[in-house]
GROMACS .gro file of C-alpha atoms in nm:
model
  431
    1UNK     CA    1   0.000   0.000   0.000
    2UNK     CA    2   0.118   0.354  -0.070
    3UNK     CA    3   0.273   0.555   0.210
    4UNK     CA    4  -0.021   0.790   0.173
    5UNK     CA    5  -0.335   0.825  -0.032
    6UNK     CA    6  -0.262   0.901  -0.398
    7UNK     CA    7  -0.479   1.186  -0.529
    8UNK     CA    8  -0.495   1.294  -0.892
    9UNK     CA    9  -0.713   1.568  -1.043
   10UNK     CA   10  -0.903   1.427  -1.340
   11UNK     CA   11  -0.960   1.736  -1.553
   12UNK     CA   12  -1.264   1.674  -1.771
   13UNK     CA   13  -1.305   2.010  -1.942
   14UNK     CA   14  -1.517   2.220  -1.705
   15UNK     CA   15  -1.602   1.923  -1.480
   16UNK     CA   16  -1.773   1.584  -1.472
   17UNK     CA   17  -2.123   1.727  -1.433
   18UNK     CA   18  -2.326   1.776  -1.747
   19UNK     CA   19  -2.409   2.118  -1.604
   20UNK     CA   20  -2.045   2.204  -1.532
   21UNK     CA   21  -2.055   2.501  -1.768
   22UNK     CA   22  -2.344   2.662  -1.576
   23UNK     CA   23  -2.197   2.572  -1.236
   24UNK     CA   24  -1.857   2.716  -1.324
   25UNK     CA   25  -1.986   3.048  -1.451
   26UNK     CA   26  -1.702   3.053  -1.705
   27UNK     CA   27  -1.724   3.152  -2.073
   28UNK     CA   28  -1.789   2.872  -2.319
   29UNK     CA   29  -1.448   2.909  -2.487
   30UNK     CA   30  -1.258   2.868  -2.158
   31UNK     CA   31  -1.164   2.510  -2.243
   32UNK     CA   32  -0.963   2.634  -2.541
   33UNK     CA   33  -0.744   2.850  -2.318
   34UNK     CA   34  -0.406   2.732  -2.196
   35UNK     CA   35  -0.437   2.968  -1.899
   36UNK     CA   36  -0.742   2.775  -1.779
   37UNK     CA   37  -0.558   2.443  -1.765
   38UNK     CA   38  -0.250   2.605  -1.613
   39UNK     CA   39  -0.459   2.758  -1.332
   40UNK     CA   40  -0.614   2.420  -1.249
   41UNK     CA   41  -0.261   2.281  -1.234
   42UNK     CA   42  -0.157   2.553  -0.991
   43UNK     CA   43  -0.460   2.479  -0.769
   44UNK     CA   44  -0.378   2.105  -0.770
   45UNK     CA   45  -0.015   2.174  -0.684
   46UNK     CA   46  -0.119   2.408  -0.402
   47UNK     CA   47  -0.295   2.106  -0.254
   48UNK     CA   48   0.014   1.886  -0.312
   49UNK     CA   49  -0.191   1.651  -0.530
   50UNK     CA   50   0.003   1.378  -0.707
   51UNK     CA   51  -0.091   1.432  -1.068
   52UNK     CA   52  -0.301   1.606  -1.330
   53UNK     CA   53  -0.497   1.350  -1.533
   54UNK     CA   54  -0.633   1.413  -1.883
   55UNK     CA   55  -0.872   1.188  -2.072
   56UNK     CA   56  -0.897   1.186  -2.449
   57UNK     CA   57  -1.134   1.067  -2.717
   58UNK     CA   58  -1.062   1.126  -3.087
   59UNK     CA   59  -1.429   1.181  -3.175
   60UNK     CA   60  -1.727   1.398  -3.075
   61UNK     CA   61  -1.930   1.193  -2.824
   62UNK     CA   62  -2.154   1.452  -2.664
   63UNK     CA   63  -2.350   1.749  -2.794
   64UNK     CA   64  -2.093   2.033  -2.811
   65UNK     CA   65  -2.373   2.283  -2.745
   66UNK     CA   66  -2.412   2.126  -2.400
   67UNK     CA   67  -2.054   2.009  -2.335
   68UNK     CA   68  -1.812   2.248  -2.505
   69UNK     CA   69  -1.455   2.131  -2.516
   70UNK     CA   70  -1.258   1.807  -2.515
   71UNK     CA   71  -1.105   1.934  -2.836
   72UNK     CA   72  -0.746   1.999  -2.726
   73UNK     CA   73  -0.482   1.728  -2.757
   74UNK     CA   74  -0.371   1.599  -2.411
   75UNK     CA   75   0.006   1.615  -2.439
   76UNK     CA   76  -0.011   1.974  -2.564
   77UNK     CA   77  -0.220   2.073  -2.261
   78UNK     CA   78   0.023   1.892  -2.032
   79UNK     CA   79   0.319   2.088  -2.169
   80UNK     CA   80   0.130   2.404  -2.068
   81UNK     CA   81   0.059   2.263  -1.723
   82UNK     CA   82   0.421   2.153  -1.685
   83UNK     CA   83   0.538   2.509  -1.743
   84UNK     CA   84   0.300   2.639  -1.475
   85UNK     CA   85   0.396   2.384  -1.207
   86UNK     CA   86   0.705   2.231  -1.050
   87UNK     CA   87   0.601   1.906  -0.884
   88UNK     CA   88   0.262   1.799  -1.019
   89UNK     CA   89   0.258   1.475  -1.220
   90UNK     CA   90   0.125   1.486  -1.577
   91UNK     CA   91  -0.085   1.190  -1.698
   92UNK     CA   92  -0.211   1.191  -2.055
   93UNK     CA   93  -0.451   0.943  -2.215
   94UNK     CA   94  -0.344   0.821  -2.558
   95UNK     CA   95  -0.502   0.531  -2.743
   96UNK     CA   96  -0.313   0.219  -2.847
   97UNK     CA   97  -0.579   0.164  -3.114
   98UNK     CA   98  -0.523   0.487  -3.309
   99UNK     CA   99  -0.160   0.585  -3.251
  100UNK     CA  100   0.186   0.475  -3.360
  101UNK     CA  101   0.409   0.339  -3.081
  102UNK     CA  102   0.732   0.502  -3.200
  103UNK     CA  103   0.578   0.849  -3.236
  104UNK     CA  104   0.392   0.813  -2.905
  105UNK     CA  105   0.703   0.693  -2.721
  106UNK     CA  106   0.905   0.991  -2.845
  107UNK     CA  107   0.626   1.241  -2.773
  108UNK     CA  108   0.582   1.125  -2.413
  109UNK     CA  109   0.952   1.090  -2.344
  110UNK     CA  110   0.990   1.449  -2.470
  111UNK     CA  111   0.722   1.559  -2.221
  112UNK     CA  112   0.903   1.367  -1.948
  113UNK     CA  113   1.227   1.553  -2.025
  114UNK     CA  114   1.060   1.894  -2.046
  115UNK     CA  115   0.878   1.840  -1.714
  116UNK     CA  116   1.178   1.709  -1.523
  117UNK     CA  117   1.047   1.352  -1.490
  118UNK     CA  118   0.676   1.405  -1.418
  119UNK     CA  119   0.504   1.234  -1.712
  120UNK     CA  120   0.287   0.923  -1.732
  121UNK     CA  121   0.090   0.760  -2.012
  122UNK     CA  122  -0.264   0.633  -1.960
  123UNK     CA  123  -0.272   0.351  -2.216
  124UNK     CA  124  -0.623   0.270  -2.337
  125UNK     CA  125  -0.793   0.093  -2.622
  126UNK     CA  126  -1.065   0.280  -2.814
  127UNK     CA  127  -1.407   0.121  -2.865
  128UNK     CA  128  -1.600   0.425  -2.992
  129UNK     CA  129  -1.724   0.363  -3.350
  130UNK     CA  130  -1.717   0.737  -3.421
  131UNK     CA  131  -1.345   0.739  -3.347
  132UNK     CA  132  -1.290   0.451  -3.588
  133UNK     CA  133  -1.461   0.649  -3.861
  134UNK     CA  134  -1.218   0.934  -3.806
  135UNK     CA  135  -0.935   0.694  -3.889
  136UNK     CA  136  -1.096   0.549  -4.199
  137UNK     CA  137  -1.236   0.233  -4.038
  138UNK     CA  138  -1.588   0.111  -4.110
  139UNK     CA  139  -1.591  -0.054  -3.767
  140UNK     CA  140  -1.372  -0.058  -3.458
  141UNK     CA  141  -1.158  -0.372  -3.419
  142UNK     CA  142  -1.295  -0.638  -3.186
  143UNK     CA  143  -1.207  -0.635  -2.816
  144UNK     CA  144  -0.967  -0.927  -2.864
  145UNK     CA  145  -0.794  -0.748  -3.153
  146UNK     CA  146  -0.773  -0.419  -2.963
  147UNK     CA  147  -0.613  -0.580  -2.658
  148UNK     CA  148  -0.378  -0.792  -2.866
  149UNK     CA  149  -0.253  -0.473  -3.028
  150UNK     CA  150  -0.249  -0.292  -2.690
  151UNK     CA  151  -0.026  -0.553  -2.522
  152UNK     CA  152   0.226  -0.538  -2.807
  153UNK     CA  153   0.198  -0.159  -2.831
  154UNK     CA  154   0.288  -0.116  -2.461
  155UNK     CA  155   0.577  -0.364  -2.499
  156UNK     CA  156   0.718  -0.168  -2.794
  157UNK     CA  157   0.688   0.167  -2.615
  158UNK     CA  158   0.849   0.024  -2.301
  159UNK     CA  159   1.130  -0.129  -2.504
  160UNK     CA  160   1.194   0.201  -2.683
  161UNK     CA  161   1.209   0.386  -2.350
  162UNK     CA  162   1.443   0.132  -2.196
  163UNK     CA  163   1.656   0.129  -2.508
  164UNK     CA  164   1.681   0.507  -2.490
  165UNK     CA  165   1.783   0.489  -2.124
  166UNK     CA  166   2.047   0.222  -2.193
  167UNK     CA  167   2.173   0.364  -2.524
  168UNK     CA  168   2.086   0.057  -2.730
  169UNK     CA  169   1.880  -0.027  -3.037
  170UNK     CA  170   1.572  -0.247  -3.019
  171UNK     CA  171   1.465  -0.503  -3.277
  172UNK     CA  172   1.097  -0.586  -3.236
  173UNK     CA  173   0.916  -0.810  -3.483
  174UNK     CA  174   0.564  -0.893  -3.373
  175UNK     CA  175   0.209  -0.947  -3.494
  176UNK     CA  176   0.123  -0.577  -3.520
  177UNK     CA  177   0.454  -0.389  -3.529
  178UNK     CA  178   0.805  -0.417  -3.666
  179UNK     CA  179   1.037  -0.163  -3.502
  180UNK     CA  180   1.414  -0.137  -3.518
  181UNK     CA  181   1.647   0.132  -3.385
  182UNK     CA  182   1.629   0.368  -3.091
  183UNK     CA  183   1.483   0.702  -2.984
  184UNK     CA  184   1.715   1.003  -3.011
  185UNK     CA  185   1.657   1.104  -2.648
  186UNK     CA  186   1.838   0.962  -2.349
  187UNK     CA  187   1.679   0.880  -2.012
  188UNK     CA  188   1.464   1.142  -1.841
  189UNK     CA  189   1.517   1.237  -1.475
  190UNK     CA  190   1.287   0.946  -1.381
  191UNK     CA  191   1.419   0.714  -1.651
  192UNK     CA  192   1.103   0.721  -1.860
  193UNK     CA  193   0.731   0.794  -1.813
  194UNK     CA  194   0.513   0.577  -1.591
  195UNK     CA  195   0.233   0.366  -1.737
  196UNK     CA  196  -0.129   0.398  -1.625
  197UNK     CA  197  -0.410   0.180  -1.754
  198UNK     CA  198  -0.784   0.237  -1.754
  199UNK     CA  199  -0.986  -0.076  -1.819
  200UNK     CA  200  -1.211  -0.291  -1.603
  201UNK     CA  201  -1.260  -0.587  -1.838
  202UNK     CA  202  -1.067  -0.911  -1.784
  203UNK     CA  203  -0.838  -0.810  -2.071
  204UNK     CA  204  -0.788  -0.468  -1.915
  205UNK     CA  205  -0.698  -0.616  -1.576
  206UNK     CA  206  -0.448  -0.847  -1.744
  207UNK     CA  207  -0.279  -0.559  -1.925
  208UNK     CA  208  -0.278  -0.349  -1.609
  209UNK     CA  209  -0.140  -0.619  -1.383
  210UNK     CA  210   0.137  -0.701  -1.629
  211UNK     CA  211   0.248  -0.353  -1.730
  212UNK     CA  212   0.094  -0.063  -1.535
  213UNK     CA  213   0.221   0.142  -1.245
  214UNK     CA  214  -0.136   0.258  -1.171
  215UNK     CA  215  -0.491   0.167  -1.273
  216UNK     CA  216  -0.781   0.409  -1.321
  217UNK     CA  217  -1.075   0.190  -1.216
  218UNK     CA  218  -1.452   0.237  -1.198
  219UNK     CA  219  -1.611   0.078  -0.892
  220UNK     CA  220  -1.930   0.193  -0.722
  221UNK     CA  221  -1.930  -0.002  -0.395
  222UNK     CA  222  -1.669  -0.084  -0.135
  223UNK     CA  223  -1.714  -0.459  -0.191
  224UNK     CA  224  -1.667  -0.420  -0.567
  225UNK     CA  225  -1.363  -0.202  -0.504
  226UNK     CA  226  -1.198  -0.462  -0.279
  227UNK     CA  227  -1.271  -0.735  -0.535
  228UNK     CA  228  -1.122  -0.543  -0.827
  229UNK     CA  229  -0.823  -0.434  -0.616
  230UNK     CA  230  -0.736  -0.795  -0.537
  231UNK     CA  231  -0.787  -0.912  -0.894
  232UNK     CA  232  -0.536  -0.663  -1.037
  233UNK     CA  233  -0.284  -0.716  -0.756
  234UNK     CA  234  -0.298  -1.093  -0.811
  235UNK     CA  235  -0.239  -1.050  -1.185
  236UNK     CA  236   0.067  -0.839  -1.104
  237UNK     CA  237   0.205  -1.108  -0.873
  238UNK     CA  238   0.140  -1.374  -1.137
  239UNK     CA  239   0.362  -1.175  -1.374
  240UNK     CA  240   0.648  -1.165  -1.125
  241UNK     CA  241   0.575  -0.821  -0.986
  242UNK     CA  242   0.502  -0.706  -0.630
  243UNK     CA  243   0.153  -0.610  -0.517
  244UNK     CA  244   0.270  -0.255  -0.450
  245UNK     CA  245   0.407  -0.221  -0.804
  246UNK     CA  246   0.060  -0.125  -0.926
  247UNK     CA  247  -0.162   0.134  -0.752
  248UNK     CA  248  -0.540   0.108  -0.782
  249UNK     CA  249  -0.707   0.448  -0.827
  250UNK     CA  250  -1.087   0.447  -0.866
  251UNK     CA  251  -1.262   0.752  -1.002
  252UNK     CA  252  -1.435   0.960  -0.734
  253UNK     CA  253  -1.694   1.221  -0.829
  254UNK     CA  254  -1.709   1.492  -0.563
  255UNK     CA  255  -1.991   1.740  -0.496
  256UNK     CA  256  -1.881   1.941  -0.193
  257UNK     CA  257  -2.065   2.191   0.025
  258UNK     CA  258  -1.998   2.346   0.364
  259UNK     CA  259  -2.276   2.115   0.487
  260UNK     CA  260  -2.434   1.800   0.351
  261UNK     CA  261  -2.753   1.993   0.273
  262UNK     CA  262  -2.559   2.254   0.078
  263UNK     CA  263  -2.387   1.986  -0.128
  264UNK     CA  264  -2.719   1.814  -0.203
  265UNK     CA  265  -2.868   2.146  -0.313
  266UNK     CA  266  -2.572   2.199  -0.548
  267UNK     CA  267  -2.622   1.854  -0.696
  268UNK     CA  268  -2.998   1.895  -0.737
  269UNK     CA  269  -2.948   2.231  -0.907
  270UNK     CA  270  -2.729   2.063  -1.169
  271UNK     CA  271  -2.992   1.793  -1.222
  272UNK     CA  272  -3.262   2.053  -1.271
  273UNK     CA  273  -3.053   2.235  -1.528
  274UNK     CA  274  -3.009   1.916  -1.728
  275UNK     CA  275  -3.342   1.737  -1.691
  276UNK     CA  276  -3.391   1.359  -1.666
  277UNK     CA  277  -3.336   1.287  -2.036
  278UNK     CA  278  -2.967   1.378  -2.005
  279UNK     CA  279  -2.920   1.127  -1.721
  280UNK     CA  280  -3.117   0.862  -1.906
  281UNK     CA  281  -2.896   0.899  -2.210
  282UNK     CA  282  -2.576   0.900  -2.004
  283UNK     CA  283  -2.674   0.585  -1.814
  284UNK     CA  284  -2.804   0.427  -2.132
  285UNK     CA  285  -2.470   0.493  -2.304
  286UNK     CA  286  -2.293   0.291  -2.033
  287UNK     CA  287  -2.539   0.003  -2.062
  288UNK     CA  288  -2.560   0.040  -2.442
  289UNK     CA  289  -2.939   0.049  -2.421
  290UNK     CA  290  -3.182   0.331  -2.496
  291UNK     CA  291  -3.354   0.409  -2.164
  292UNK     CA  292  -3.547   0.716  -2.281
  293UNK     CA  293  -3.869   0.527  -2.379
  294UNK     CA  294  -3.911   0.373  -2.030
  295UNK     CA  295  -4.130   0.529  -1.760
  296UNK     CA  296  -3.926   0.692  -1.486
  297UNK     CA  297  -4.142   0.571  -1.199
  298UNK     CA  298  -4.169   0.210  -1.308
  299UNK     CA  299  -3.923  -0.053  -1.180
  300UNK     CA  300  -3.589  -0.050  -1.356
  301UNK     CA  301  -3.614  -0.274  -1.668
  302UNK     CA  302  -3.425  -0.578  -1.542
  303UNK     CA  303  -3.368  -0.724  -1.888
  304UNK     CA  304  -3.129  -0.434  -1.958
  305UNK     CA  305  -2.899  -0.585  -1.693
  306UNK     CA  306  -2.898  -0.935  -1.840
  307UNK     CA  307  -2.566  -1.107  -1.894
  308UNK     CA  308  -2.421  -1.025  -2.232
  309UNK     CA  309  -2.454  -1.315  -2.477
  310UNK     CA  310  -2.113  -1.227  -2.626
  311UNK     CA  311  -1.904  -0.987  -2.415
  312UNK     CA  312  -1.639  -0.980  -2.687
  313UNK     CA  313  -1.883  -0.809  -2.924
  314UNK     CA  314  -1.988  -0.544  -2.671
  315UNK     CA  315  -1.879  -0.208  -2.814
  316UNK     CA  316  -1.887  -0.008  -2.490
  317UNK     CA  317  -1.673  -0.018  -2.176
  318UNK     CA  318  -1.716  -0.352  -2.001
  319UNK     CA  319  -1.573  -0.206  -1.681
  320UNK     CA  320  -1.828   0.074  -1.663
  321UNK     CA  321  -2.112  -0.160  -1.757
  322UNK     CA  322  -2.017  -0.420  -1.498
  323UNK     CA  323  -1.999  -0.164  -1.217
  324UNK     CA  324  -2.341  -0.016  -1.302
  325UNK     CA  325  -2.505  -0.356  -1.356
  326UNK     CA  326  -2.377  -0.472  -1.019
  327UNK     CA  327  -2.495  -0.156  -0.843
  328UNK     CA  328  -2.845  -0.152  -0.995
  329UNK     CA  329  -2.888  -0.528  -0.945
  330UNK     CA  330  -2.806  -0.493  -0.576
  331UNK     CA  331  -3.068  -0.217  -0.539
  332UNK     CA  332  -3.331  -0.425  -0.719
  333UNK     CA  333  -3.260  -0.721  -0.493
  334UNK     CA  334  -3.275  -0.506  -0.179
  335UNK     CA  335  -3.611  -0.353  -0.276
  336UNK     CA  336  -3.776  -0.668  -0.404
  337UNK     CA  337  -3.765  -0.539  -0.760
  338UNK     CA  338  -3.927  -0.204  -0.677
  339UNK     CA  339  -3.620   0.010  -0.750
  340UNK     CA  340  -3.730   0.262  -1.013
  341UNK     CA  341  -3.559   0.404  -1.316
  342UNK     CA  342  -3.587   0.750  -1.158
  343UNK     CA  343  -3.396   0.626  -0.853
  344UNK     CA  344  -3.137   0.461  -1.076
  345UNK     CA  345  -3.055   0.775  -1.274
  346UNK     CA  346  -3.036   0.972  -0.949
  347UNK     CA  347  -2.777   0.728  -0.814
  348UNK     CA  348  -2.597   0.605  -1.126
  349UNK     CA  349  -2.672   0.872  -1.388
  350UNK     CA  350  -2.313   0.994  -1.384
  351UNK     CA  351  -2.215   0.665  -1.545
  352UNK     CA  352  -1.978   0.424  -1.375
  353UNK     CA  353  -1.788   0.615  -1.105
  354UNK     CA  354  -1.861   0.644  -0.734
  355UNK     CA  355  -2.014   0.977  -0.638
  356UNK     CA  356  -1.990   1.140  -0.294
  357UNK     CA  357  -2.213   1.435  -0.206
  358UNK     CA  358  -2.144   1.606   0.123
  359UNK     CA  359  -1.939   1.822   0.353
  360UNK     CA  360  -1.557   1.797   0.347
  361UNK     CA  361  -1.555   1.550   0.639
  362UNK     CA  362  -1.782   1.315   0.444
  363UNK     CA  363  -1.556   1.323   0.139
  364UNK     CA  364  -1.254   1.252   0.360
  365UNK     CA  365  -1.442   0.966   0.532
  366UNK     CA  366  -1.502   0.789   0.200
  367UNK     CA  367  -1.139   0.827   0.095
  368UNK     CA  368  -1.015   0.693   0.428
  369UNK     CA  369  -1.263   0.404   0.433
  370UNK     CA  370  -1.165   0.277   0.088
  371UNK     CA  371  -0.793   0.327   0.153
  372UNK     CA  372  -0.793   0.140   0.484
  373UNK     CA  373  -1.024  -0.136   0.356
  374UNK     CA  374  -0.791  -0.226   0.069
  375UNK     CA  375  -1.026  -0.105  -0.204
  376UNK     CA  376  -0.802   0.177  -0.328
  377UNK     CA  377  -0.449   0.314  -0.305
  378UNK     CA  378  -0.594   0.653  -0.390
  379UNK     CA  379  -0.839   0.822  -0.625
  380UNK     CA  380  -0.871   1.007  -0.951
  381UNK     CA  381  -1.078   1.302  -0.832
  382UNK     CA  382  -1.359   1.418  -1.058
  383UNK     CA  383  -1.506   1.746  -0.926
  384UNK     CA  384  -1.850   1.840  -1.052
  385UNK     CA  385  -1.719   2.172  -1.186
  386UNK     CA  386  -1.384   2.347  -1.216
  387UNK     CA  387  -1.225   2.545  -1.070
  388UNK     CA  388  -1.446   2.575  -0.761
  389UNK     CA  389  -1.492   2.200  -0.711
  390UNK     CA  390  -1.117   2.142  -0.701
  391UNK     CA  391  -1.054   2.449  -0.485
  392UNK     CA  392  -1.303   2.320  -0.227
  393UNK     CA  393  -1.126   1.985  -0.220
  394UNK     CA  394  -0.780   2.141  -0.187
  395UNK     CA  395  -0.881   2.396   0.078
  396UNK     CA  396  -1.127   2.188   0.282
  397UNK     CA  397  -1.070   1.814   0.228
  398UNK     CA  398  -0.689   1.799   0.199
  399UNK     CA  399  -0.635   1.954   0.548
  400UNK     CA  400  -0.859   1.686   0.699
  401UNK     CA  401  -0.665   1.408   0.527
  402UNK     CA  402  -0.340   1.562   0.650
  403UNK     CA  403  -0.465   1.573   1.009
  404UNK     CA  404  -0.553   1.204   0.980
  405UNK     CA  405  -0.203   1.121   0.860
  406UNK     CA  406  -0.329   1.012   0.519
  407UNK     CA  407  -0.173   1.278   0.297
  408UNK     CA  408   0.147   1.477   0.259
  409UNK     CA  409   0.201   1.834   0.381
  410UNK     CA  410   0.458   1.909   0.112
  411UNK     CA  411   0.627   1.743  -0.182
  412UNK     CA  412   0.932   1.543  -0.082
  413UNK     CA  413   1.012   1.386  -0.421
  414UNK     CA  414   1.114   1.546  -0.747
  415UNK     CA  415   0.974   1.290  -0.994
  416UNK     CA  416   0.640   1.119  -1.037
  417UNK     CA  417   0.806   0.776  -1.021
  418UNK     CA  418   0.942   0.851  -0.673
  419UNK     CA  419   0.589   0.929  -0.553
  420UNK     CA  420   0.376   0.670  -0.731
  421UNK     CA  421   0.616   0.381  -0.791
  422UNK     CA  422   0.922   0.413  -0.564
  423UNK     CA  423   0.976   0.036  -0.536
  424UNK     CA  424   0.837  -0.078  -0.872
  425UNK     CA  425   1.026  -0.352  -1.047
  426UNK     CA  426   1.146  -0.276  -1.397
  427UNK     CA  427   0.923  -0.417  -1.668
  428UNK     CA  428   1.095  -0.660  -1.902
  429UNK     CA  429   1.148  -0.529  -2.253
  430UNK     CA  430   0.964  -0.756  -2.496
  431UNK     CA  431   1.182  -0.724  -2.807
   0.00000   0.00000   0.00000
């Protein structure tokens, strides 16, 4: 287990809430400003958070009239954040499905050099059909094909980084890639970037346990968190690594108020701004089922939760779907099947990540409970709206965690590797 809770700021444009734009009070074009991202980085560093996390999706997934942004390329934003900070880690999401490993390895190693050893790569596969169309594909490769490519992609990138650090050429000849030579850069201050993985499917856990320094997971209950935590740790051990070589970091949506009632009022205001159709569509996107035609006050349609006949053909995120299916199924069982669709969107409408609404003490209680129970080594924080949601966490929750001995008072390490993976074993270069 980490020496303290790991806390990253997951910067999703103006925030995770669909009403983040209204809650923030910022102009619509804010998300195209480098100053905006730099200021969030400065807030996160003021709270001594571990890293700044950026998602990415090479396609338009949501109505840009409602959710402006997600148009800037992650590594470019992270260069801006690196210039505005001194210690904050920089984690960028880049797909193994629609990138080239040599170009990606050089781009991220460049970021690692420019930031003084603070970079990490969140390696994901891309299942969105719209993204495939942007790359000339009529359909996205199957899950098995995507993960086969992802495993080899990560091996090639790791080999290139290690070759750069050791001053040697690599000679990789595999199913998907043939790569010979070396990168022009030498080792960064931390050797090379860390690897993060975000995937809750069996294939995702296998990739994470074998290669990742940290995992961005999506679990809604403590029991599910403990189960996933153990699964990934056991995969790591099976591949000759130590349990502590991979940190498990669930997403945590935070809606914070000075009191619980104030936080609830903030949350309900956002729901009113959006209306129930937005939540129905967001939850339906996770389950890959149109929920809009169903009556809100009828029991949740149980057939939507049925086991997939062919999980390999499922085109959404299996990890998100599994966490929501488990959560809704538990509520249906507890209520004798009377759990309504309206209740479900109120509890799970954010789509896959645990949500905590409350005063700072309540947020800190959840973090401590999961950390001490062995369900998480830390969290990827997802405030409802920036910058206020992150400022509240930094100014109100962080001091509580410090008083409990769960979080640092100041940065003691100069690189991200020293903070997140100080004892991690070196990954073998598959060349």
